[in-house]
Amino acid sequence: MQKLSRLLLPVLTVLAGVIASASPILRSDHIFRPVKAESGMVAGAEKLASRAALSVMQDGGNVVDAAVTMGFTLAVTLPRAGNIGGGGFMLIHDADSGESYALDYRETAPAGAFKNIFLDAEGNADASLSQDSPLAVGVPGTVAGLLAAHDRFGSKPLPELMAPAIKLAEEGFIIDANLAEMLVIARDNGRLKTNALQVFFKSDGGPYRAGEILVQRELADTLKRIAKDGLKGFYEGHVAEAIVQTLAENGGLMTLGDLAGYIPVWREPIRGKYKDFTILSMPPPSSGGIHLVQMLNLLENFPLSEWGQNSSQTTHIMAEVMKRAYADRSKHLGDTDFEAVPVAGLLSETYENQILARINSMSPTASTDIPPGSPPGKESDETTHFSIVDKAGNAVSNTYTLNFSFGSGIMAEGTGILLNNEMDDFSAKPGVPNAYGLIGGEKNAVEPGKRMLSSMSPTIVLNDDGLYFVTGSPGGSRIINTVLQVSLNIMEFDLNAAEATNFPRFHHQWMPDTLFVERGFASDTLTALRLLGYEVEISKTIGAAKTIIRQKDHLEGASDPRRLGSVVVGF
Ligand code: DON
């Protein structure tokens, strides 16, 4: 394989050393908690749900039991992203067999959806339809997904695992400053629609303040139905009828048949290697696993740790690799149950060498000069991630979402269920960016029953001893690059969980041709990158990783301080 290091500008090599030592490594003891190996750990976005999940393991439950509790409880305590009205992806590692399993519970397009559903009379993509109307709602997959994981791997009865969620919904929980603020923002920007406003605001319309208690009785009833009747408690009967009717009243087209017909799918994880590590991540309809492994394959050809973390040289090569991956995403990725996605081709050495030959080690290639490649072969502001490891070394890496914060903001009447606006992740029209600026092609066009392309990338990495680390992140299009950087920080730069999480990140997604960098980069690095020709923009924070590393004699975890409420708990 081609090594490009010898071609690099000497000046960049000098700068790399200076800049690597200038980049801050932040340590946050409150999120970095080493615990002994014979224990369990949860890294999540909210403390009540994380503690409930940990208690499940303390009471003898396994990692999937804990994930089921976490998934349902976050739907109560983190309403902006935790959900039963959305969908996601779960990656499970079984320590005994060494096997890993990918569970796809992504939403599907209703049977009545069609290719041009989001175009207006002039043929232009109308974001208000795909983001903010009943048509924005995909058939929810979360309940079916959590129950499928429980059926296959759970060891405790479902009602016991759902009890914390039901209690917190029924008796209420203390709202923190972050949730209080998010609710007001969601009301003021029109995201929360009437039913949701009635639940999340007081009877006089006033907001809950931090320290006050939020009760969600209707949601508690819905959760009880699921605990008692399983899938039927959500996908049939009262709840299903409420979802269909609420959407229909406003022009939606989801039917009872769509809900009754929803099925989660067990898929083969995407597998890759980086040095001695085995990477496991999510296959389509997520683009995350393929592009994570594609980027790692390319980056393995460069001496990144020699150049220094976040040095201008390392950042340049990584940005070039990111551009290629996101360009390929725009053309080649879609739901493999409907479209031929060249998975093996994208990850092949032949294709890797084609891309390497086009990367100029001394200057960025303009995104307009990077068309999506031709891999060989014809084969067929809100999400939340949690990582859980149990005492046996089993692991769950789960990312699920409503898409936007509070999703479509539509609450199914009388159920407490906030519904997603995931349909915006389809490509409304080829070449027109979605809410995350992502451009999609024909393979991600709307079709009945199809799953919209995702960037969610729950990831598990193994070493010779089995499980090494678990990670994942929210962040829309930035998810894949966040997971890439956290993973490299551990595998390549040898950082601990807190350092790997906190280190400043950057993001390039091909279009726009802009390098987004977090605050924390040294100014001379930015100058060097601008001199190379990059359009550099200081960005709001990128992603919010939740990571647990299994060291030889202890677990260490970090939950990203970039978002309030993040927490790691262990025993
Ligand atoms: O599936 C996806 O890629 C998006 N719907 C994820 C949205 C997201 O991460 C928003 N969060 N911050």
Coordinates of C-alpha atoms and ligand atoms in Angstrom, one line a residue:
M1 CA 0.0 0.0 0.0
Q2 CA 1.1 3.5 -0.8
K3 CA 2.8 5.5 1.9
L4 CA 2.5 9.2 1.4
S5 CA 4.5 10.4 4.4
R6 CA 7.7 10.9 2.5
L7 CA 5.9 13.4 0.2
L8 CA 4.9 15.7 2.9
L9 CA 6.1 19.3 3.3
P10 CA 8.9 19.5 5.8
V11 CA 7.3 22.6 7.2
L12 CA 4.2 20.7 8.1
T13 CA 6.3 18.1 9.9
V14 CA 7.8 20.8 12.1
L15 CA 4.5 22.4 12.7
A16 CA 3.0 19.1 13.6
G17 CA 5.3 18.6 16.6
V18 CA 4.8 22.2 17.8
I19 CA 1.1 22.0 17.5
A20 CA 0.6 18.5 18.9
S21 CA 2.2 19.6 22.1
A22 CA 0.1 22.8 22.1
S23 CA -3.3 21.0 21.9
P24 CA -4.9 20.7 25.4
I25 CA -5.8 17.4 26.9
L26 CA -8.6 18.0 29.3
R27 CA -9.2 15.7 32.2
S28 CA -12.6 15.6 33.9
D29 CA -12.5 13.4 36.9
H30 CA -16.2 13.6 37.4
I31 CA -16.8 11.7 34.2
F32 CA -13.8 9.4 34.3
R33 CA -14.3 6.7 36.8
P34 CA -12.1 3.7 36.8
V35 CA -13.9 0.7 38.4
K36 CA -12.7 -2.8 38.8
A37 CA -13.1 -5.2 36.0
E38 CA -15.7 -7.5 37.6
S39 CA -18.3 -4.8 37.5
G40 CA -20.6 -3.0 35.1
M41 CA -20.7 0.5 33.7
V42 CA -23.1 2.8 31.9
A43 CA -22.2 5.9 29.9
G44 CA -25.3 7.8 28.9
A45 CA -26.8 11.2 28.4
E46 CA -29.0 11.4 31.5
K47 CA -28.4 10.3 35.1
L48 CA -31.8 8.8 36.2
A49 CA -31.9 6.4 33.2
S50 CA -28.2 5.5 33.6
R51 CA -28.6 4.7 37.2
A52 CA -31.7 2.6 36.6
A53 CA -29.8 0.6 33.9
L54 CA -26.9 0.1 36.3
S55 CA -29.2 -1.1 39.0
V56 CA -30.5 -3.8 36.6
M57 CA -26.9 -5.1 36.3
Q58 CA -26.3 -4.8 40.1
D59 CA -29.4 -7.0 40.5
G60 CA -28.0 -9.7 38.3
G61 CA -29.3 -8.6 34.9
N62 CA -27.1 -8.7 31.9
V63 CA -26.1 -5.9 29.5
V64 CA -29.1 -6.3 27.3
D65 CA -31.5 -6.2 30.3
A66 CA -29.7 -2.9 31.2
A67 CA -30.1 -1.6 27.7
V68 CA -33.8 -2.3 27.6
T69 CA -34.2 -0.4 30.9
M70 CA -32.1 2.5 29.6
G71 CA -34.0 2.7 26.3
F72 CA -37.4 2.9 27.9
T73 CA -36.3 5.1 30.8
L74 CA -34.7 7.7 28.5
A75 CA -38.0 8.0 26.7
V76 CA -39.3 9.5 30.0
T77 CA -36.3 11.4 31.3
L78 CA -34.7 12.7 28.1
P79 CA -37.7 13.4 25.9
R80 CA -35.8 15.4 23.3
A81 CA -34.0 12.2 22.1
G82 CA -34.8 9.2 24.3
N83 CA -37.9 7.7 22.7
I84 CA -40.5 5.1 21.9
G85 CA -41.7 7.1 18.9
G86 CA -38.4 7.0 16.9
G87 CA -35.9 4.4 16.0
G88 CA -32.2 3.4 16.1
F89 CA -29.5 0.8 16.0
M90 CA -28.1 -1.5 18.7
L91 CA -24.8 -3.4 18.5
I92 CA -24.4 -6.3 21.0
H93 CA -21.3 -8.2 21.9
D94 CA -21.5 -11.5 23.6
A95 CA -18.4 -12.3 25.6
D96 CA -18.9 -16.1 25.9
S97 CA -19.2 -16.8 22.2
G98 CA -17.2 -13.8 21.0
E99 CA -20.1 -13.1 18.6
S100 CA -21.5 -9.6 17.8
Y101 CA -25.0 -8.8 16.6
A102 CA -26.4 -5.7 14.8
L103 CA -30.0 -4.9 15.4
D104 CA -31.6 -2.4 13.0
Y105 CA -34.8 -0.8 14.4
R106 CA -34.7 2.2 12.1
E107 CA -38.0 3.7 11.1
T108 CA -39.6 2.8 7.8
A109 CA -41.5 4.9 5.2
P110 CA -45.2 4.3 5.4
A111 CA -46.7 2.2 2.6
G112 CA -48.4 5.4 1.2
A113 CA -45.1 7.3 0.9
F114 CA -43.7 7.9 -2.6
K115 CA -40.6 9.3 -4.2
N116 CA -41.7 12.9 -4.7
I117 CA -43.7 13.2 -1.5
F118 CA -41.6 16.1 -0.2
L119 CA -41.6 18.2 -3.4
D120 CA -43.9 21.2 -3.8
A121 CA -45.9 22.1 -6.9
E122 CA -42.8 23.6 -8.5
G123 CA -40.8 20.4 -7.9
N124 CA -38.7 22.0 -5.1
A125 CA -37.9 20.1 -1.9
D126 CA -40.1 21.5 0.9
A127 CA -38.3 21.0 4.2
S128 CA -41.5 21.9 6.2
L129 CA -43.1 18.7 4.9
S130 CA -40.2 16.4 5.6
Q131 CA -39.3 18.0 9.0
D132 CA -42.4 19.5 10.5
S133 CA -45.5 17.8 9.2
P134 CA -47.3 14.5 9.8
L135 CA -45.6 13.3 6.6
A136 CA -42.2 13.7 8.4
V137 CA -43.0 10.8 10.7
G138 CA -41.5 7.4 9.9
V139 CA -43.0 4.2 11.3
P140 CA -41.4 4.0 14.8
G141 CA -39.0 1.1 15.4
T142 CA -37.8 1.6 19.0
V143 CA -40.4 -0.6 20.9
A144 CA -39.9 -3.5 18.4
G145 CA -36.2 -3.1 18.6
L146 CA -35.9 -3.1 22.4
L147 CA -38.3 -6.0 22.6
A148 CA -36.4 -8.0 19.9
A149 CA -33.1 -7.5 21.9
H150 CA -34.9 -8.6 25.0
D151 CA -36.4 -11.7 23.4
R152 CA -33.1 -12.8 22.1
F153 CA -30.7 -11.9 25.0
G154 CA -32.7 -10.6 28.0
S155 CA -32.6 -12.6 31.2
K156 CA -35.2 -10.7 33.3
P157 CA -38.9 -10.2 32.7
L158 CA -39.9 -7.2 30.6
P159 CA -42.2 -5.7 33.2
E160 CA -39.3 -5.6 35.7
L161 CA -37.1 -3.9 33.2
M162 CA -39.7 -1.3 32.3
A163 CA -40.7 -0.6 35.9
P164 CA -38.2 2.3 36.4
A165 CA -39.5 4.1 33.3
I166 CA -43.1 3.6 34.3
K167 CA -42.5 4.9 37.8
L168 CA -40.6 8.0 36.6
A169 CA -43.4 8.7 34.1
E170 CA -46.2 8.1 36.6
E171 CA -44.7 9.8 39.7
G172 CA -42.6 12.3 37.8
F173 CA -39.0 13.3 38.1
I174 CA -37.2 16.5 38.9
I175 CA -36.5 18.5 35.8
D176 CA -33.0 19.9 35.6
A177 CA -32.0 23.2 34.2
N178 CA -31.0 21.7 30.8
L179 CA -34.4 20.1 30.2
A180 CA -36.3 23.2 31.5
E181 CA -34.4 25.3 29.0
M182 CA -34.7 22.9 26.0
L183 CA -38.5 22.7 26.5
V184 CA -38.8 26.5 26.4
I185 CA -36.6 26.6 23.3
A186 CA -38.7 23.9 21.6
R187 CA -41.9 25.8 22.4
D188 CA -40.6 29.1 21.2
N189 CA -39.3 27.8 17.9
G190 CA -42.6 26.1 17.3
R191 CA -41.3 22.5 17.4
L192 CA -43.6 21.3 20.1
K193 CA -47.2 20.9 18.8
T194 CA -50.4 21.2 20.9
N195 CA -50.5 17.8 22.5
A196 CA -46.9 18.0 23.5
L197 CA -47.2 21.5 24.9
Q198 CA -50.0 20.2 27.1
V199 CA -47.7 17.5 28.6
F200 CA -44.5 19.5 28.8
F201 CA -46.0 22.8 30.1
K202 CA -48.2 23.5 33.1
S203 CA -52.0 23.7 32.8
D204 CA -51.8 27.5 32.7
G205 CA -49.2 27.2 29.9
G206 CA -46.3 28.3 32.1
P207 CA -43.0 26.4 31.8
Y208 CA -41.6 24.0 34.4
R209 CA -38.6 25.4 36.2
A210 CA -35.5 23.4 37.2
G211 CA -36.3 21.6 40.4
E212 CA -40.0 21.1 39.6
I213 CA -41.5 17.7 38.9
L214 CA -42.7 16.6 35.5
V215 CA -45.4 13.9 35.5
Q216 CA -46.2 12.1 32.2
R217 CA -49.3 10.0 33.1
E218 CA -50.3 9.2 29.5
L219 CA -46.8 8.0 28.7
A220 CA -46.9 5.9 31.9
D221 CA -50.1 4.2 30.6
T222 CA -48.6 3.6 27.2
L223 CA -45.5 2.0 28.9
K224 CA -47.7 -0.2 31.0
R225 CA -49.5 -1.4 27.9
I226 CA -46.2 -2.4 26.4
A227 CA -45.0 -4.1 29.6
K228 CA -48.2 -6.1 29.7
D229 CA -48.9 -6.8 26.1
G230 CA -45.5 -6.6 24.5
L231 CA -45.5 -5.5 20.8
K232 CA -49.3 -5.5 20.7
G233 CA -49.3 -2.8 23.4
F234 CA -47.7 -0.4 20.9
Y235 CA -48.2 -1.6 17.3
E236 CA -51.9 -2.6 17.7
G237 CA -55.0 -1.4 19.5
H238 CA -55.3 1.9 21.5
V239 CA -51.8 3.2 21.0
A240 CA -51.5 2.4 17.3
E241 CA -55.0 3.9 16.7
A242 CA -54.0 7.1 18.5
I243 CA -50.8 7.4 16.4
V244 CA -52.7 6.9 13.1
Q245 CA -55.5 9.2 14.0
T246 CA -53.4 12.0 15.3
L247 CA -51.4 12.0 12.0
A248 CA -54.4 11.5 9.8
E249 CA -56.2 14.6 11.3
N250 CA -53.3 16.7 9.9
G251 CA -52.8 15.1 6.6
G252 CA -50.6 12.1 7.6
L253 CA -50.8 8.8 5.8
M254 CA -49.5 6.2 8.3
T255 CA -51.9 3.3 8.6
L256 CA -52.6 0.6 11.2
G257 CA -51.1 -1.8 8.7
D258 CA -47.8 0.2 8.6
L259 CA -47.6 -0.1 12.4
A260 CA -48.6 -3.8 12.6
G261 CA -46.2 -4.6 9.8
Y262 CA -43.1 -3.0 11.4
I263 CA -40.2 -5.5 11.9
P264 CA -36.7 -4.9 13.3
V265 CA -33.9 -6.7 11.4
W266 CA -30.9 -8.5 12.8
R267 CA -28.0 -7.8 10.5
E268 CA -24.4 -8.7 10.1
P269 CA -22.2 -6.0 11.7
I270 CA -19.7 -4.2 9.4
R271 CA -16.3 -5.6 10.3
G272 CA -12.9 -4.0 9.8
K273 CA -9.4 -4.0 11.1
Y274 CA -7.2 -1.1 12.3
K275 CA -3.8 -2.3 13.1
D276 CA -4.4 -5.1 15.6
F277 CA -7.9 -4.0 16.5
T278 CA -11.2 -5.4 15.1
I279 CA -13.9 -2.8 14.4
L280 CA -17.5 -3.7 14.5
S281 CA -20.1 -1.2 13.5
M282 CA -23.5 -0.7 12.0
P283 CA -24.3 -1.8 8.4
P284 CA -26.9 -0.1 6.1
P285 CA -29.4 1.5 6.4
S286 CA -26.8 3.3 8.5
S287 CA -23.8 4.6 6.6
G288 CA -21.8 4.8 9.8
G289 CA -20.1 1.4 9.8
I290 CA -19.1 1.4 6.2
H291 CA -17.6 4.9 6.2
L292 CA -15.9 4.5 9.6
V293 CA -14.1 1.4 8.4
Q294 CA -13.4 3.0 5.0
M295 CA -11.8 6.0 6.7
L296 CA -9.8 3.8 9.1
N297 CA -8.6 1.7 6.1
L298 CA -7.3 4.8 4.4
L299 CA -5.8 6.4 7.5
E300 CA -3.8 3.3 8.4
N301 CA -1.5 4.2 5.6
F302 CA -0.3 7.4 7.3
P303 CA 1.9 7.8 10.4
L304 CA -0.7 9.8 12.3
S305 CA 0.8 9.4 15.8
E306 CA 4.2 10.4 14.5
W307 CA 2.7 13.5 13.0
G308 CA 0.8 14.3 16.2
Q309 CA -2.8 14.5 17.2
N310 CA -4.7 17.4 15.6
S311 CA -1.5 18.6 14.0
S312 CA -2.1 20.4 10.7
Q313 CA -0.6 17.5 8.8
T314 CA -2.8 14.9 10.5
T315 CA -5.9 17.1 10.2
H316 CA -5.3 17.7 6.5
I317 CA -5.0 14.0 5.7
M318 CA -8.0 13.1 7.9
A319 CA -10.1 15.9 6.2
E320 CA -9.2 14.5 2.8
V321 CA -10.3 11.1 3.8
M322 CA -13.5 12.4 5.3
K323 CA -14.4 14.2 2.1
R324 CA -14.0 11.0 0.1
A325 CA -16.1 9.0 2.5
Y326 CA -19.0 11.6 2.6
A327 CA -18.8 12.0 -1.2
D328 CA -19.3 8.2 -1.6
R329 CA -22.1 8.3 1.0
S330 CA -24.0 10.8 -1.2
K331 CA -24.1 8.3 -4.1
H332 CA -23.7 4.8 -3.0
L333 CA -25.5 4.4 0.3
G334 CA -29.1 3.5 1.0
D335 CA -31.2 0.7 2.5
T336 CA -29.7 -2.6 1.3
D337 CA -33.1 -4.2 1.4
F338 CA -34.1 -2.0 -1.5
E339 CA -30.8 -0.9 -3.2
A340 CA -27.5 -2.5 -4.3
V341 CA -24.8 -0.9 -2.1
P342 CA -21.3 -1.9 -3.0
V343 CA -20.2 -2.6 0.6
A344 CA -17.3 -4.9 -0.2
G345 CA -16.2 -2.6 -3.0
L346 CA -16.1 0.5 -0.8
L347 CA -14.0 -1.4 1.8
S348 CA -11.7 -3.2 -0.7
E349 CA -8.0 -2.6 -1.0
T350 CA -8.3 -1.9 -4.7
Y351 CA -10.7 1.0 -4.1
E352 CA -8.6 2.2 -1.1
N353 CA -5.5 2.4 -3.4
Q354 CA -7.5 4.4 -6.0
I355 CA -8.5 6.9 -3.4
L356 CA -5.0 7.1 -1.9
A357 CA -3.5 7.8 -5.3
R358 CA -5.8 10.9 -5.5
I359 CA -5.0 12.4 -2.1
N360 CA -2.6 15.2 -2.4
S361 CA -0.5 15.2 0.7
M362 CA 0.4 18.9 0.3
S363 CA -2.9 20.6 -0.5
P364 CA -6.6 20.0 -0.1
T365 CA -8.6 18.9 -3.2
A366 CA -11.6 21.1 -3.7
S367 CA -14.8 19.1 -2.9
T368 CA -16.1 20.0 -6.4
D369 CA -13.2 18.0 -7.8
I370 CA -14.1 15.0 -5.7
P371 CA -17.0 13.2 -7.4
P372 CA -18.3 10.1 -5.6
G373 CA -15.9 7.3 -6.5
S374 CA -16.6 4.1 -8.4
P375 CA -16.0 1.2 -6.0
P376 CA -15.8 -2.2 -7.7
G377 CA -18.6 -4.7 -7.5
K378 CA -22.3 -4.7 -7.8
E379 CA -23.6 -6.3 -4.6
S380 CA -26.3 -5.8 -3.4
D381 CA -29.8 18.8 17.4
E382 CA -30.9 15.3 18.6
T383 CA -30.1 11.8 19.1
T384 CA -28.7 9.9 22.1
H385 CA -26.2 7.2 22.5
F386 CA -25.5 4.9 25.4
S387 CA -22.7 2.4 26.0
I388 CA -23.0 -0.4 28.5
V389 CA -20.6 -3.1 29.6
D390 CA -21.4 -5.8 32.2
K391 CA -19.2 -7.7 34.5
A392 CA -18.8 -10.6 32.0
G393 CA -17.4 -8.3 29.3
N394 CA -20.7 -8.3 27.3
A395 CA -21.4 -4.9 25.7
V396 CA -24.2 -2.9 24.2
S397 CA -23.6 0.2 22.0
N398 CA -26.9 1.9 21.2
T399 CA -27.8 5.0 19.3
Y400 CA -31.4 6.0 18.9
T401 CA -33.3 9.1 17.9
L402 CA -36.3 11.1 17.0
N403 CA -34.1 13.0 14.5
F404 CA -34.6 16.6 15.6
S405 CA -34.7 17.6 19.3
F406 CA -38.3 16.4 20.2
G407 CA -38.6 14.9 16.7
S408 CA -41.6 16.2 14.7
G409 CA -42.9 17.7 18.0
I410 CA -46.2 15.8 17.2
M411 CA -47.5 13.8 20.2
A412 CA -49.9 11.0 19.5
E413 CA -53.1 12.1 21.3
G414 CA -53.5 10.6 24.7
T415 CA -50.3 8.5 24.6
G416 CA -47.5 10.7 25.7
I417 CA -45.5 9.5 22.6
L418 CA -43.5 12.1 20.8
L419 CA -43.1 11.1 17.1
N420 CA -40.0 11.3 15.1
N421 CA -39.3 13.4 11.9
E422 CA -37.0 10.8 10.5
M423 CA -38.4 11.0 7.0
D424 CA -36.1 14.1 6.5
D425 CA -33.2 11.6 6.4
F426 CA -34.4 10.4 3.0
S427 CA -33.2 12.4 0.0
A428 CA -36.2 14.5 -0.9
K429 CA -34.6 15.3 -4.2
P430 CA -31.2 14.3 -5.6
G431 CA -28.6 16.9 -4.8
V432 CA -30.7 18.8 -2.3
P433 CA -29.2 18.7 1.2
N434 CA -31.2 17.5 4.2
A435 CA -31.2 19.2 7.6
Y436 CA -27.6 18.1 8.2
G437 CA -26.4 19.4 4.9
L438 CA -26.1 15.8 3.6
I439 CA -26.7 15.3 0.0
G440 CA -28.3 12.0 -1.0
G441 CA -28.9 10.3 -4.3
E442 CA -31.4 7.9 -5.9
K443 CA -30.5 5.1 -3.5
N444 CA -31.8 7.1 -0.6
A445 CA -35.1 8.2 -2.4
V446 CA -38.4 7.6 -0.5
E447 CA -40.0 4.3 -1.2
P448 CA -42.8 2.5 0.8
G449 CA -41.4 0.3 3.5
K450 CA -37.8 1.6 3.0
R451 CA -35.5 2.7 5.8
M452 CA -34.0 6.2 5.4
L453 CA -30.2 6.4 5.4
S454 CA -28.6 7.1 8.8
S455 CA -25.3 8.3 10.1
M456 CA -25.7 6.6 13.5
S457 CA -22.6 4.6 14.3
P458 CA -22.8 2.5 17.4
T459 CA -19.4 0.8 17.5
I460 CA -17.6 -1.9 19.4
V461 CA -13.8 -2.6 19.1
L462 CA -12.2 -5.8 20.1
N463 CA -8.5 -6.7 20.8
D464 CA -6.8 -10.0 21.5
D465 CA -8.6 -10.2 24.9
G466 CA -12.1 -9.7 23.5
L467 CA -14.0 -6.5 24.2
Y468 CA -11.7 -3.4 24.2
F469 CA -14.0 -0.5 23.9
V470 CA -17.6 0.6 23.2
T471 CA -18.4 4.0 21.7
G472 CA -21.0 6.1 19.8
S473 CA -22.4 9.5 19.5
P474 CA -25.3 11.7 18.5
G475 CA -24.7 14.6 16.1
G476 CA -26.4 14.1 12.7
S477 CA -23.9 14.1 9.9
R478 CA -21.1 14.6 12.4
I479 CA -21.6 11.3 14.1
I480 CA -19.3 9.2 11.8
N481 CA -16.4 11.6 12.2
T482 CA -16.9 11.9 15.9
V483 CA -16.8 8.1 16.3
L484 CA -13.8 8.0 14.0
Q485 CA -11.9 10.5 16.1
V486 CA -12.7 9.0 19.5
S487 CA -11.7 5.6 18.1
L488 CA -8.4 6.9 16.7
N489 CA -7.7 8.7 20.0
I490 CA -7.8 5.4 21.7
M491 CA -6.3 3.0 19.1
E492 CA -3.7 5.3 17.5
F493 CA -3.0 8.0 20.1
D494 CA -3.3 5.8 23.2
L495 CA -5.5 8.2 25.2
N496 CA -7.7 7.1 28.1
A497 CA -11.5 7.4 27.9
A498 CA -11.7 10.9 29.2
E499 CA -8.9 12.2 27.1
A500 CA -10.2 10.5 24.0
T501 CA -13.6 12.0 24.6
N502 CA -12.6 15.5 25.5
F503 CA -10.0 16.1 22.8
P504 CA -11.0 18.9 20.4
R505 CA -12.6 17.5 17.2
F506 CA -13.0 18.6 13.6
H507 CA -15.4 17.6 10.8
H508 CA -15.5 17.7 7.0
Q509 CA -18.4 16.3 5.1
W510 CA -17.3 17.0 1.5
M511 CA -20.2 19.5 0.9
P512 CA -20.0 22.2 2.1
D513 CA -16.3 22.4 1.4
T514 CA -15.6 23.7 4.9
L515 CA -13.4 22.3 7.7
F516 CA -15.3 22.7 10.9
V517 CA -13.1 22.8 14.0
E518 CA -14.0 23.0 17.7
R519 CA -12.5 25.6 19.9
G520 CA -9.4 24.1 21.5
F521 CA -7.3 23.9 18.3
A522 CA -4.1 25.9 18.5
S523 CA -4.2 29.1 16.4
D524 CA -1.0 28.2 14.5
T525 CA -2.6 24.9 13.5
L526 CA -5.5 26.8 12.0
T527 CA -3.2 29.2 10.3
A528 CA -1.3 26.3 8.8
L529 CA -4.5 24.7 7.6
R530 CA -5.7 28.0 6.1
L531 CA -2.4 28.4 4.3
L532 CA -2.9 24.9 2.8
G533 CA -6.1 26.2 1.4
Y534 CA -8.8 25.1 3.8
E535 CA -11.9 27.2 4.5
V536 CA -11.8 26.8 8.3
E537 CA -14.8 27.6 10.4
I538 CA -14.9 27.5 14.2
S539 CA -17.8 25.3 15.0
K540 CA -20.1 24.6 17.9
T541 CA -19.2 21.4 19.6
I542 CA -19.1 18.3 17.5
G543 CA -20.9 15.1 18.7
A544 CA -21.3 13.8 22.3
A545 CA -19.5 10.5 22.6
K546 CA -20.2 7.9 25.3
T547 CA -17.3 5.6 25.7
I548 CA -16.3 2.7 27.9
I549 CA -12.8 1.1 27.7
R550 CA -12.2 -2.3 29.1
Q551 CA -8.6 -2.2 30.4
K552 CA -6.9 -5.3 31.8
D553 CA -7.9 -4.7 35.4
H554 CA -10.6 -2.1 35.3
L555 CA -13.3 -0.4 33.2
E556 CA -13.0 3.3 32.5
G557 CA -15.8 5.4 31.0
A558 CA -16.4 8.9 29.7
S559 CA -19.6 10.7 28.8
D560 CA -19.0 13.8 26.8
P561 CA -19.0 17.0 28.7
R562 CA -20.0 18.8 25.5
R563 CA -23.6 18.1 26.4
L564 CA -25.1 18.9 29.8
G565 CA -26.4 15.9 31.8
S566 CA -23.9 13.4 30.5
V567 CA -23.0 10.8 33.1
V568 CA -20.9 7.6 33.7
V569 CA -22.0 5.3 36.5
G570 CA -20.3 2.1 37.5
F571 CA -20.1 -0.4 40.4
Ligands
DON1 O1 -30.0 9.0 11.6 C1 -29.4 10.0 11.5 O2 -28.3 10.0 11.0 C2 -30.0 11.3 12.1 N1 -31.4 11.2 12.1 C3 -29.4 11.5 13.4 C4 -29.8 12.8 14.1 C5 -29.0 13.2 15.1 O3 -28.0 12.7 15.4 C6 -29.4 14.5 15.8 N2 -28.5 14.8 16.9 N3 -27.9 15.4 17.5

